[in-house]
Amino acid sequence: MEECEFKEHFRVNRNPFNFLVNELHPHLGKTTTTMREPISVVKCVAVALHYLASCEEYRVNSSLKAILESNLFDKCCKELGDSLVPLCLIGDSAFPLTRHLLKPYPENLELSKIQKNFSKILCGARRVVENAFGRLKARFRVICKQDRGKNAIFVSKIVDKLSIDRRERFKRTLTDENNKTDVITDDHQYYTSTYFSVNRHDFIDLTQNKISSLSVQKINSLTSGYLIGTKVNLPFNFTFYGNRVNSIYITTGGFLSVYPDFHSFIHSVHYIAPLMADFNLKLNKNSAVYFGQGVDMFIVQWDNVLTDDPNLSNETFTFQVIIYQNGSFLMIYQKIPYPVYKIKNVDHPVTAGIADGYIISLTQNSSRFNFAVYHSFVYKYHEVKLPLEKLKSFSAYRLDPVKTCLEFTSCESCTSSHISFQCKWCPELNLCSDAINWNRQIWLSSKCSISSFSSISKCSLIPSSSNIKIEVKNRRNIARANVVGIVFGVIFCVLILVLIAIFAHAYLHPQTRLGMWIIEYRPSRWFLKKTHEFNEELLT
């Protein structure tokens, strides 16, 4: 289920939903018996939230979810809160005309076009209000039931407070203690972004390296380049959408490519872009790209770079991105001379953020021309686009990763995880995944979509490593014996065919030495020779 569809059904995002599941699991979790499986905590919470979020009656939710009425709602409800409904006085033509009531014109009169439009718009507004009150009536019908009204109010308070505490809203603007810095926090499913202002000391200028632990290097191959990149190995591994990365491609276009293999779509996927634009380092002799590496961070700085648009001013950009070992990214903008949206994105995309995808390789064999064609398809499954209008001088974005399935290395930790992704364990690969990452192709080719599971009880059914080694050894011995038998069988068949070919050649060519030898020593001559020898013995 997509994130927008998920929130439409349950009125909360996945993070607060999983938080509720984890908190309620000790109280609602039941043990599976021989009679039946218990209702999972996930289903209990989902049904309860859907009941509160929809206009459906209690018994309708129960029948749709195939859950008994006694187990549907009460076990999940703890708190809830009030709501204020604004009052609107809009009526139809049956109401009397008063100072505080709007009504359409009578239909039995000849109305002008303006009057007809007024009545039409007013009826549309009235329908909206009537539908709103109808939904409110259906949602608050639960309060009329004495046995469930208190619990419904209780759980609404919990969910409302949880949405605020967990920063569920897409954008929240906060103010620091000095009321000077605006901090905007966004939730992007795989990452959370935080926008804030910085001062001059927060920017680690690699041209004037003042940190002894940083090893700074200027990339000379990019100094006078355009639309090029170079590969740099990192001093540590970091996670990008859960994938382990140990090398990057630094480009002149203001972004990094993190995929192990270089491809033609690095500007569309697998990138970390503090500011991706059509930068041309040939236009300014002072333009340069630096990188600095430390124990737990890696910094790339684009210094005094110009765009390739002649219509824009010759003012330069200076910005950097810091990669931390824990997978967080910090993008700091020291100098943004003019609004970024003025940069044209005709020949080169202009964006800021990150994006990831996976590559599927297919092989198409041609029997007619006896050759194979290899196709690689790039699928982008997620991206974080940061608002370009927020990019100003001495501003920054910080992206912090969310825990993904790839970070679990055992079957138990994978199947018992309660995160915002549906993790499954594949025993063939010993891999925990939600099937949407760089391992997509090997996941499908290994039939993990069929053999994977998310139940922790199935982990005990996986054979141990010692049994697997013994089984693998036995299979190798059987395979080796089969190979030896096949080799001897092939040799025997070849010898038989050679003998048949020799005798056939001698039979068809009797004038040859082999043909004469076969005629002289043919089997019928063997019998005649023995008969002559026997007769000579009788005569003597």
Coordinates of C-alpha atoms in Angstrom, one line a residue:
M1 CA 0.0 0.0 0.0
E2 CA 1.4 3.4 -1.0
E3 CA 2.1 6.0 1.7
C4 CA -0.7 8.3 0.6
E5 CA -3.2 5.5 0.4
F6 CA -2.1 4.2 3.8
K7 CA -2.7 7.6 5.4
E8 CA -6.1 8.0 3.7
H9 CA -7.3 4.7 5.3
F10 CA -5.8 5.2 8.8
R11 CA -5.2 9.0 9.1
V12 CA -1.7 8.4 10.3
N13 CA 1.6 7.6 8.6
R14 CA 3.5 4.3 9.0
N15 CA 5.9 5.5 11.7
P16 CA 3.1 6.3 14.2
F17 CA 1.3 3.2 13.2
N18 CA 4.3 1.0 13.9
F19 CA 4.9 2.8 17.1
L20 CA 1.3 2.0 18.2
V21 CA 1.9 -1.7 17.2
N22 CA 5.1 -1.9 19.3
E23 CA 3.5 -0.3 22.3
L24 CA 0.4 -2.5 22.2
H25 CA 2.1 -5.7 21.4
P26 CA 2.9 -6.7 25.0
H27 CA -0.8 -6.2 25.9
L28 CA -2.6 -7.5 22.8
G29 CA -0.2 -10.2 21.6
K30 CA -1.6 -13.7 22.0
T31 CA 0.0 -17.2 21.6
T32 CA -1.0 -19.4 18.6
T33 CA -2.8 -22.5 19.7
T34 CA -3.9 -25.7 18.0
M35 CA -7.4 -24.4 17.7
R36 CA -6.7 -21.2 15.7
E37 CA -4.3 -18.4 15.1
P38 CA -4.9 -15.2 17.2
I39 CA -5.7 -11.9 15.6
S40 CA -2.4 -10.1 15.1
V41 CA -1.7 -6.8 16.8
V42 CA -1.2 -5.2 13.4
K43 CA -4.7 -6.1 12.3
C44 CA -6.2 -5.0 15.6
V45 CA -4.6 -1.6 15.4
A46 CA -5.4 -1.3 11.7
V47 CA -9.1 -2.1 12.2
A48 CA -9.4 0.3 15.2
L49 CA -7.8 3.2 13.3
H50 CA -9.9 2.5 10.2
Y51 CA -13.0 2.4 12.2
L52 CA -12.2 5.8 13.7
A53 CA -11.2 7.3 10.3
S54 CA -14.1 6.1 8.2
C55 CA -17.9 6.6 8.2
E56 CA -18.6 2.9 8.3
E57 CA -20.6 1.4 11.1
Y58 CA -19.1 -0.9 13.6
R59 CA -20.6 -4.1 12.2
V60 CA -19.5 -3.1 8.7
N61 CA -15.9 -2.9 9.7
S62 CA -16.2 -6.2 11.6
S63 CA -17.7 -8.0 8.6
L64 CA -15.2 -6.6 6.1
K65 CA -12.2 -7.5 8.2
A66 CA -13.7 -11.0 9.1
I67 CA -13.2 -10.3 12.9
L68 CA -15.6 -11.0 15.6
E69 CA -17.3 -7.9 17.1
S70 CA -15.9 -8.6 20.6
N71 CA -12.3 -8.5 19.3
L72 CA -12.6 -5.5 16.9
F73 CA -12.2 -2.3 18.8
D74 CA -12.3 -2.3 22.6
K75 CA -8.9 -4.0 23.1
C76 CA -7.1 -1.3 21.1
C77 CA -8.9 1.9 22.4
K78 CA -7.3 3.7 25.3
E79 CA -7.7 7.5 24.7
L80 CA -9.2 10.0 22.3
G81 CA -10.0 13.7 22.2
D82 CA -12.6 16.3 21.1
S83 CA -13.1 18.1 17.8
L84 CA -14.7 21.5 17.1
V85 CA -17.0 21.7 14.1
P86 CA -17.5 25.1 12.5
L87 CA -21.1 26.2 12.1
C88 CA -22.4 27.2 8.6
L89 CA -26.0 28.5 8.0
I90 CA -26.8 27.4 4.4
G91 CA -30.2 26.0 3.5
D92 CA -32.3 25.0 0.5
S93 CA -35.3 26.9 -0.8
A94 CA -37.6 25.4 1.8
F95 CA -36.1 27.5 4.5
P96 CA -37.3 31.1 5.2
L97 CA -35.0 33.9 4.2
T98 CA -33.4 35.5 7.2
R99 CA -30.3 37.6 7.9
H100 CA -28.3 34.6 9.1
L101 CA -29.3 32.2 6.4
L102 CA -28.4 31.9 2.7
K103 CA -30.8 30.1 0.4
P104 CA -31.1 29.7 -3.4
Y105 CA -33.5 31.7 -5.6
P106 CA -37.0 30.0 -6.1
E107 CA -37.0 27.7 -9.1
N108 CA -40.5 28.8 -10.3
L109 CA -39.2 32.3 -11.3
E110 CA -37.4 33.4 -14.4
L111 CA -33.8 33.7 -13.2
S112 CA -31.0 35.6 -14.8
K113 CA -27.7 33.9 -15.5
I114 CA -26.1 35.5 -12.5
Q115 CA -28.9 34.3 -10.2
K116 CA -28.7 30.7 -11.6
N117 CA -25.0 30.6 -11.0
F118 CA -25.5 31.9 -7.5
S119 CA -28.1 29.1 -6.8
K120 CA -25.8 26.5 -8.3
I121 CA -22.8 27.5 -6.2
L122 CA -24.9 27.8 -3.1
C123 CA -26.3 24.3 -3.6
G124 CA -22.8 22.9 -4.1
A125 CA -21.7 24.5 -0.9
R126 CA -24.7 23.2 0.9
R127 CA -24.0 19.7 -0.3
V128 CA -20.4 19.9 1.0
V129 CA -21.7 21.0 4.4
E130 CA -24.4 18.3 4.5
N131 CA -21.8 15.6 3.5
A132 CA -19.5 16.9 6.2
F133 CA -22.2 16.8 8.9
G134 CA -23.2 13.3 7.7
R135 CA -19.7 12.1 8.0
L136 CA -19.3 13.7 11.4
K137 CA -22.5 12.1 12.5
A138 CA -21.3 8.7 11.4
R139 CA -17.9 9.1 13.0
F140 CA -19.2 10.4 16.3
R141 CA -22.0 7.8 16.5
V142 CA -19.6 5.7 18.5
I143 CA -19.8 8.3 21.3
C144 CA -23.5 7.6 21.7
K145 CA -22.7 4.1 22.8
Q146 CA -21.9 4.1 26.5
D147 CA -19.7 1.1 26.4
R148 CA -17.4 2.5 23.7
G149 CA -17.7 6.2 23.8
K150 CA -15.2 6.7 26.6
N151 CA -12.6 4.5 24.8
A152 CA -13.2 6.3 21.5
I153 CA -12.5 9.7 23.1
F154 CA -9.4 8.3 24.8
V155 CA -7.9 6.8 21.7
S156 CA -8.4 10.0 19.6
K157 CA -6.3 11.9 22.2
I158 CA -3.6 9.4 21.9
V159 CA -3.5 9.4 18.1
D160 CA -3.6 13.2 18.0
K161 CA -0.8 13.6 20.5
L162 CA 1.2 10.8 18.8
S163 CA 0.9 12.5 15.4
I164 CA 2.4 15.7 16.9
D165 CA 5.1 14.0 19.0
R166 CA 6.3 11.7 16.1
R167 CA 6.4 14.6 13.6
E168 CA 4.0 12.9 11.4
R169 CA 2.9 16.0 9.5
F170 CA 4.6 16.5 6.3
K171 CA 6.0 20.0 7.2
R172 CA 6.4 21.5 10.6
T173 CA 8.0 24.9 11.2
L174 CA 9.7 25.4 14.5
T175 CA 11.6 28.3 16.0
D176 CA 14.8 28.2 18.0
E177 CA 15.4 29.9 21.3
N178 CA 16.5 33.1 19.7
N179 CA 13.5 33.2 17.3
K180 CA 15.9 33.7 14.4
T181 CA 16.3 30.3 12.8
D182 CA 13.5 28.5 11.1
V183 CA 13.7 24.7 11.3
I184 CA 11.6 22.7 8.9
T185 CA 11.4 18.9 9.3
D186 CA 10.0 16.7 6.6
D187 CA 9.3 12.9 6.6
H188 CA 10.2 11.2 3.3
Q189 CA 9.7 7.5 4.3
Y190 CA 13.4 6.5 3.8
Y191 CA 14.9 9.7 5.2
T192 CA 13.9 12.7 7.3
S193 CA 15.1 16.1 6.2
T194 CA 15.7 19.1 8.4
Y195 CA 16.2 22.6 6.9
F196 CA 17.9 25.2 9.0
S197 CA 20.1 28.3 8.8
V198 CA 23.9 28.2 9.6
N199 CA 26.6 30.7 10.3
R200 CA 30.0 31.1 8.7
H201 CA 31.7 28.8 11.2
D202 CA 29.5 25.9 10.3
F203 CA 30.8 25.8 6.8
I204 CA 34.0 23.7 6.7
D205 CA 35.9 25.5 4.0
L206 CA 38.2 22.9 2.4
T207 CA 40.2 25.7 0.6
Q208 CA 41.3 26.9 4.1
N209 CA 41.4 23.6 5.9
K210 CA 41.6 24.3 9.7
I211 CA 40.8 20.8 10.8
S212 CA 43.9 18.7 11.3
S213 CA 42.0 15.4 11.1
L214 CA 40.9 16.1 7.6
S215 CA 42.9 15.1 4.6
V216 CA 42.0 17.6 1.8
Q217 CA 42.7 17.0 -1.9
K218 CA 41.9 19.1 -5.0
I219 CA 40.5 17.0 -7.9
N220 CA 42.6 18.3 -10.8
S221 CA 40.8 16.2 -13.3
L222 CA 37.6 18.2 -12.7
T223 CA 39.2 21.6 -12.4
S224 CA 38.8 22.5 -16.1
G225 CA 36.1 20.0 -17.0
Y226 CA 32.4 19.9 -18.0
L227 CA 30.0 17.1 -17.6
I228 CA 32.6 14.7 -16.3
G229 CA 33.2 12.8 -13.1
T230 CA 35.8 10.8 -11.2
K231 CA 35.7 7.8 -8.8
V232 CA 36.9 8.2 -5.3
N233 CA 37.2 5.4 -2.7
L234 CA 35.8 6.2 0.8
P235 CA 37.7 5.6 4.1
F236 CA 34.6 3.9 5.5
N237 CA 31.3 2.3 4.4
F238 CA 28.0 4.2 4.7
T239 CA 24.4 3.2 4.0
F240 CA 22.4 4.7 1.2
Y241 CA 18.8 3.5 1.3
G242 CA 20.1 0.6 3.3
N243 CA 22.7 -0.4 0.7
R244 CA 26.4 -0.4 1.7
V245 CA 28.5 2.1 -0.3
N246 CA 32.3 2.3 -0.2
S247 CA 33.0 4.5 -3.3
I248 CA 31.4 7.4 -5.1
Y249 CA 31.6 9.3 -8.3
I250 CA 32.2 13.0 -7.9
T251 CA 30.9 15.1 -10.9
T252 CA 31.2 18.6 -12.0
G253 CA 27.4 18.9 -12.0
G254 CA 27.1 19.4 -8.3
F255 CA 26.1 15.9 -7.3
L256 CA 27.6 12.5 -6.4
S257 CA 26.8 9.1 -7.9
V258 CA 26.8 6.3 -5.3
Y259 CA 26.1 3.2 -7.5
P260 CA 29.0 0.8 -7.9
D261 CA 28.8 0.8 -11.7
F262 CA 28.8 4.0 -13.7
H263 CA 25.8 4.3 -16.1
S264 CA 24.2 6.9 -18.3
F265 CA 21.4 7.8 -15.9
I266 CA 23.4 9.0 -12.9
H267 CA 21.6 12.4 -13.1
S268 CA 18.2 10.6 -12.6
V269 CA 18.9 8.0 -10.0
H270 CA 21.6 6.8 -7.5
Y271 CA 22.6 10.4 -6.6
I272 CA 23.3 12.7 -3.7
A273 CA 22.8 16.2 -5.0
P274 CA 23.3 19.3 -2.8
L275 CA 22.6 21.3 -6.0
M276 CA 22.5 19.5 -9.3
A277 CA 22.8 22.0 -12.2
D278 CA 24.6 22.7 -15.4
F279 CA 27.9 23.8 -13.9
N280 CA 30.8 24.4 -16.2
L281 CA 34.2 24.6 -14.5
K282 CA 35.9 25.8 -17.7
L283 CA 34.2 29.2 -17.5
N284 CA 36.1 30.3 -14.3
K285 CA 39.8 29.6 -13.6
N286 CA 39.0 29.8 -9.9
S287 CA 36.4 27.0 -10.1
A288 CA 37.5 23.8 -8.4
V289 CA 36.2 20.7 -6.6
Y290 CA 37.7 19.5 -3.4
F291 CA 37.2 16.5 -1.1
G292 CA 38.3 16.0 2.4
Q293 CA 38.2 12.7 4.3
G294 CA 38.3 12.0 8.0
V295 CA 37.7 9.1 10.3
D296 CA 33.9 9.3 10.2
M297 CA 33.0 11.9 7.6
F298 CA 33.7 12.6 3.9
I299 CA 33.3 16.2 2.5
V300 CA 32.9 17.2 -1.1
Q301 CA 33.0 21.0 -1.9
W302 CA 32.2 22.7 -5.2
D303 CA 34.0 26.1 -5.0
N304 CA 33.3 29.1 -7.2
V305 CA 31.4 27.2 -9.9
L306 CA 29.4 28.9 -12.7
T307 CA 26.4 27.7 -14.7
D308 CA 26.7 27.2 -18.4
D309 CA 23.8 29.7 -19.0
P310 CA 25.2 32.9 -20.6
N311 CA 22.0 34.8 -19.7
L312 CA 22.7 34.5 -16.0
S313 CA 25.1 36.6 -14.1
N314 CA 28.7 35.6 -13.6
E315 CA 28.4 35.2 -9.9
T316 CA 29.6 31.9 -8.5
F317 CA 28.2 29.2 -6.3
T318 CA 29.9 27.6 -3.4
F319 CA 28.4 24.6 -1.5
Q320 CA 29.4 21.3 0.0
V321 CA 27.9 18.0 1.1
I322 CA 29.1 16.0 4.2
I323 CA 28.7 12.2 4.3
Y324 CA 28.7 10.7 7.7
Q325 CA 29.5 7.1 8.5
N326 CA 26.0 6.6 10.0
G327 CA 24.4 7.4 6.6
S328 CA 23.4 11.0 7.3
F329 CA 24.0 13.8 4.8
L330 CA 24.6 17.4 5.5
M331 CA 24.3 19.9 2.6
I332 CA 25.6 23.4 3.4
Y333 CA 25.3 26.3 1.0
Q334 CA 27.8 29.1 1.6
K335 CA 27.1 31.2 -1.5
I336 CA 23.9 31.2 -3.5
P337 CA 24.1 34.4 -5.6
Y338 CA 20.6 34.3 -7.0
P339 CA 17.4 32.1 -6.8
V340 CA 18.1 28.6 -8.0
Y341 CA 14.9 28.4 -10.0
K342 CA 16.3 30.8 -12.5
I343 CA 18.7 28.2 -13.7
K344 CA 17.3 26.5 -16.8
N345 CA 16.8 22.8 -16.7
V346 CA 16.6 22.2 -20.5
D347 CA 19.9 20.5 -21.1
H348 CA 20.6 19.5 -17.5
P349 CA 18.3 18.8 -14.6
V350 CA 18.2 21.3 -11.7
T351 CA 17.4 19.7 -8.4
A352 CA 18.5 19.1 -4.8
G353 CA 18.0 15.9 -2.9
I354 CA 18.7 12.2 -3.3
A355 CA 17.2 9.4 -5.4
D356 CA 17.7 5.6 -5.6
G357 CA 16.6 2.8 -7.8
Y358 CA 17.6 -0.7 -8.9
I359 CA 18.8 -2.1 -12.2
I360 CA 17.3 -5.2 -14.0
S361 CA 19.5 -6.8 -16.6
L362 CA 17.9 -9.0 -19.3
T363 CA 19.5 -11.2 -22.0
Q364 CA 17.8 -11.7 -25.4
N365 CA 19.2 -14.5 -27.5
S366 CA 18.8 -14.5 -31.3
S367 CA 18.8 -18.0 -32.8
R368 CA 18.8 -16.6 -36.3
F369 CA 21.9 -14.5 -36.1
N370 CA 23.6 -16.5 -33.2
F371 CA 24.2 -13.6 -30.9
A372 CA 22.9 -12.3 -27.6
V373 CA 21.6 -8.8 -26.7
Y374 CA 21.9 -7.5 -23.2
H375 CA 19.4 -4.9 -21.9
S376 CA 19.6 -3.0 -18.6
F377 CA 16.6 -1.2 -17.2
V378 CA 16.9 1.4 -14.5
Y379 CA 13.9 1.7 -12.1
K380 CA 13.7 4.7 -9.7
Y381 CA 11.6 3.7 -6.7
H382 CA 12.1 6.7 -4.5
E383 CA 13.5 10.3 -4.5
V384 CA 13.7 13.2 -2.1
K385 CA 13.3 16.5 -3.8
L386 CA 14.3 19.4 -1.6
P387 CA 12.5 22.8 -2.2
L388 CA 14.8 24.9 -4.4
E389 CA 13.4 28.1 -3.1
K390 CA 14.8 27.3 0.3
L391 CA 18.4 27.2 -1.0
K392 CA 20.0 30.4 0.1
S393 CA 23.3 31.5 1.3
F394 CA 24.2 30.1 4.7
S395 CA 21.3 27.6 4.8
A396 CA 21.6 23.8 5.2
Y397 CA 19.7 20.6 4.8
R398 CA 20.3 17.5 6.9
L399 CA 19.0 14.1 5.8
D400 CA 18.9 11.3 8.4
P401 CA 18.2 7.7 7.3
V402 CA 15.4 5.5 8.5
K403 CA 16.1 1.9 9.5
T404 CA 15.5 -0.4 6.6
C405 CA 15.3 -4.2 6.2
L406 CA 18.8 -4.6 4.8
E407 CA 20.3 -3.7 8.2
F408 CA 19.0 -6.9 9.8
T409 CA 21.4 -9.8 9.3
S410 CA 19.6 -12.7 11.0
C411 CA 16.3 -14.4 10.4
E412 CA 15.0 -13.6 14.0
S413 CA 15.8 -9.9 13.9
C414 CA 14.4 -9.6 10.4
T415 CA 11.0 -11.3 11.0
S416 CA 10.5 -9.7 14.4
S417 CA 11.3 -6.2 13.2
H418 CA 8.7 -3.5 13.6
I419 CA 9.7 -0.8 11.1
S420 CA 7.9 1.1 8.4
F421 CA 8.9 -1.6 5.8
Q422 CA 7.5 -5.1 5.2
C423 CA 10.7 -7.1 5.9
K424 CA 11.0 -10.7 4.7
W425 CA 13.8 -13.3 5.1
C426 CA 15.1 -15.2 2.1
P427 CA 16.8 -18.5 3.2
E428 CA 18.4 -19.0 -0.2
L429 CA 20.3 -15.7 0.1
N430 CA 20.4 -15.3 3.9
L431 CA 19.1 -11.8 3.2
C432 CA 16.5 -9.6 4.9
S433 CA 14.7 -7.3 2.4
D434 CA 11.5 -5.8 1.3
A435 CA 12.5 -6.7 -2.3
I436 CA 12.9 -3.0 -3.3
N437 CA 16.6 -2.2 -3.3
W438 CA 19.8 -3.0 -5.3
N439 CA 19.3 -6.7 -4.7
R440 CA 16.1 -6.8 -6.7
Q441 CA 17.4 -9.0 -9.5
I442 CA 19.1 -11.6 -7.4
W443 CA 16.0 -11.6 -5.2
L444 CA 13.8 -12.5 -8.1
S445 CA 16.2 -14.9 -9.8
S446 CA 16.7 -16.9 -6.5
K447 CA 12.9 -17.3 -6.2
C448 CA 12.9 -15.3 -2.9
S449 CA 9.5 -13.8 -3.8
I450 CA 8.1 -17.3 -3.3
S451 CA 10.3 -18.8 -0.5
S452 CA 10.7 -15.6 1.7
F453 CA 8.6 -15.3 4.8
S454 CA 7.9 -12.8 7.6
S455 CA 6.9 -15.2 10.4
I456 CA 9.5 -15.7 13.1
S457 CA 8.2 -19.2 13.8
K458 CA 9.6 -20.3 10.4
C459 CA 13.2 -19.4 11.3
S460 CA 13.5 -22.6 13.4
L461 CA 12.7 -24.6 10.2
I462 CA 15.8 -23.4 8.4
P463 CA 18.6 -26.0 8.6
S464 CA 21.7 -25.2 10.5
S465 CA 25.0 -24.3 8.8
S466 CA 26.6 -27.7 9.7
N467 CA 23.7 -29.6 8.1
I468 CA 23.9 -27.4 5.0
K469 CA 27.6 -28.1 4.7
I470 CA 27.1 -31.8 4.9
E471 CA 24.3 -31.7 2.4
V472 CA 26.4 -29.6 0.0
K473 CA 29.3 -32.0 0.4
N474 CA 27.0 -35.0 -0.4
R475 CA 25.6 -33.2 -3.4
R476 CA 29.2 -32.5 -4.6
N477 CA 30.2 -36.1 -4.3
I478 CA 27.1 -37.3 -6.2
A479 CA 27.7 -34.7 -8.9
R480 CA 31.4 -35.8 -9.1
A481 CA 30.4 -39.5 -9.5
N482 CA 27.9 -38.6 -12.1
V483 CA 30.5 -36.6 -14.1
V484 CA 33.0 -39.6 -14.0
G485 CA 30.3 -42.0 -15.2
I486 CA 29.3 -39.7 -18.0
V487 CA 32.9 -39.3 -19.1
F488 CA 33.5 -43.1 -19.3
G489 CA 30.3 -43.6 -21.1
V490 CA 31.2 -41.0 -23.7
I491 CA 34.7 -42.6 -24.2
F492 CA 33.1 -46.0 -24.7
C493 CA 30.6 -44.7 -27.2
V494 CA 33.4 -43.0 -29.2
L495 CA 35.5 -46.2 -29.3
I496 CA 32.5 -48.1 -30.6
L497 CA 31.8 -45.5 -33.3
V498 CA 35.5 -45.6 -34.3
L499 CA 35.5 -49.4 -34.8
I500 CA 32.3 -49.3 -36.7
A501 CA 33.7 -46.6 -39.0
I502 CA 36.9 -48.6 -39.6
F503 CA 35.1 -51.8 -40.6
A504 CA 32.7 -49.9 -42.8
H505 CA 35.6 -48.3 -44.6
A506 CA 37.3 -51.6 -45.1
Y507 CA 34.1 -53.2 -46.4
L508 CA 33.5 -50.5 -48.9
H509 CA 37.2 -50.4 -50.0
P510 CA 38.4 -54.1 -50.2
Q511 CA 41.5 -53.3 -52.2
T512 CA 43.1 -51.6 -49.3
R513 CA 45.4 -53.4 -46.9
L514 CA 42.8 -53.4 -44.2
G515 CA 40.2 -54.7 -46.6
M516 CA 42.5 -57.5 -47.9
W517 CA 43.3 -58.5 -44.3
I518 CA 39.6 -58.7 -43.3
I519 CA 38.9 -60.8 -46.5
E520 CA 41.7 -63.2 -45.6
Y521 CA 40.8 -63.5 -42.0
R522 CA 37.0 -63.4 -42.3
P523 CA 35.1 -65.6 -39.9
S524 CA 34.0 -68.1 -42.6
R525 CA 37.7 -68.8 -43.3
W526 CA 38.3 -69.6 -39.7
F527 CA 35.8 -72.6 -39.9
L528 CA 37.3 -73.9 -43.2
K529 CA 40.8 -73.8 -41.9
K530 CA 39.8 -75.9 -38.9
T531 CA 38.0 -78.5 -41.2
H532 CA 41.1 -78.9 -43.5
E533 CA 43.3 -79.4 -40.5
F534 CA 40.9 -82.1 -39.2
N535 CA 40.8 -84.0 -42.6
E536 CA 44.6 -84.1 -42.8
E537 CA 44.9 -85.7 -39.4
L538 CA 42.5 -88.5 -40.5
L539 CA 44.5 -89.2 -43.7
T540 CA 47.6 -89.7 -41.8

